[in-house]
Amino acid sequence: MYFAALLARTEDGWEASDTELDDVETLTDLADLAREAAVDDDTVVAFIEQEDAWFGVIRVDGEDDPRVFLSNAAAAAKSSYGAMLTDELLGREEDDAADDLDSLDLDGTEDGEPDPDDNNDHDHAPDDTLDAVNGSDGPPRGPLGDAALLADLGVSEQELLALDGDALGTIADSLGCTEVLEAVR
């Protein structure tokens, strides 16, 4: 289950809105959605969270390129919205990611090779498939992106990297907009 919200900075503080991601297929779509919520081209921060497995923060300042941070890229890559963001951060095209998944041998054997379980050979690690996904071309098993994207708003890089649990609530506390975020949760 996803939770997504947009926080638009205004003269009077922050305005929050719950947002549907049904029509969002790319980071550009998400940035356009954020710009629509902006007041006078001011900062908009988009939050995406998937049941405490990972969270993402996307910051849009006017027409500047969006800045993105993911708490756990490997976990995010397993979901549609997270995969969209990890692919963007890794500079991968959508077709590249699909090709990588198609090329994986998900049962752990090469074509024509016997299944190692048939020989009772259990020398391979149980997460060989994860290693293939998280190899040099896959997303890292930790944070990815611009961890300093909220530094000027009161959340330092170190603080963002250390967040777990209710990360979005902690970020909202630092930004001074807990009540407006909770109103859309």
Coordinates of C-alpha atoms in Angstrom, one line a residue, residues 7 21 31 35 42-43 49-50 53 58 60 73 77 84 92-94 96 106 108 115 132 136 154 156 171:
L7 CA 3.6 19.6 0.4
L21 CA -0.3 8.4 -8.5
A31 CA 7.4 16.7 -11.3
R35 CA 4.4 22.0 -10.2
D42 CA 7.9 27.9 -4.8
T43 CA 9.2 24.6 -3.5
E49 CA 6.0 5.7 1.1
Q50 CA 5.3 2.0 0.8
A53 CA 9.6 -0.7 3.4
I58 CA 11.1 14.3 -4.5
V60 CA 10.6 20.4 -7.2
A73 CA 16.7 1.6 -3.6
A77 CA 12.9 -1.2 -7.2
M84 CA 10.4 4.4 -11.8
R92 CA 18.3 3.5 -16.9
E93 CA 15.7 3.5 -19.6
E94 CA 12.4 1.7 -18.8
D96 CA 16.7 -1.6 -19.9
L106 CA 15.1 -16.8 -11.5
G108 CA 19.2 -20.1 -10.3
D115 CA 18.8 -27.7 -11.0
A132 CA 22.0 -10.9 -9.5
S136 CA 26.9 -3.8 -10.2
G154 CA 15.9 21.8 8.2
S156 CA 20.3 17.6 7.1
I171 CA 10.5 15.0 8.1

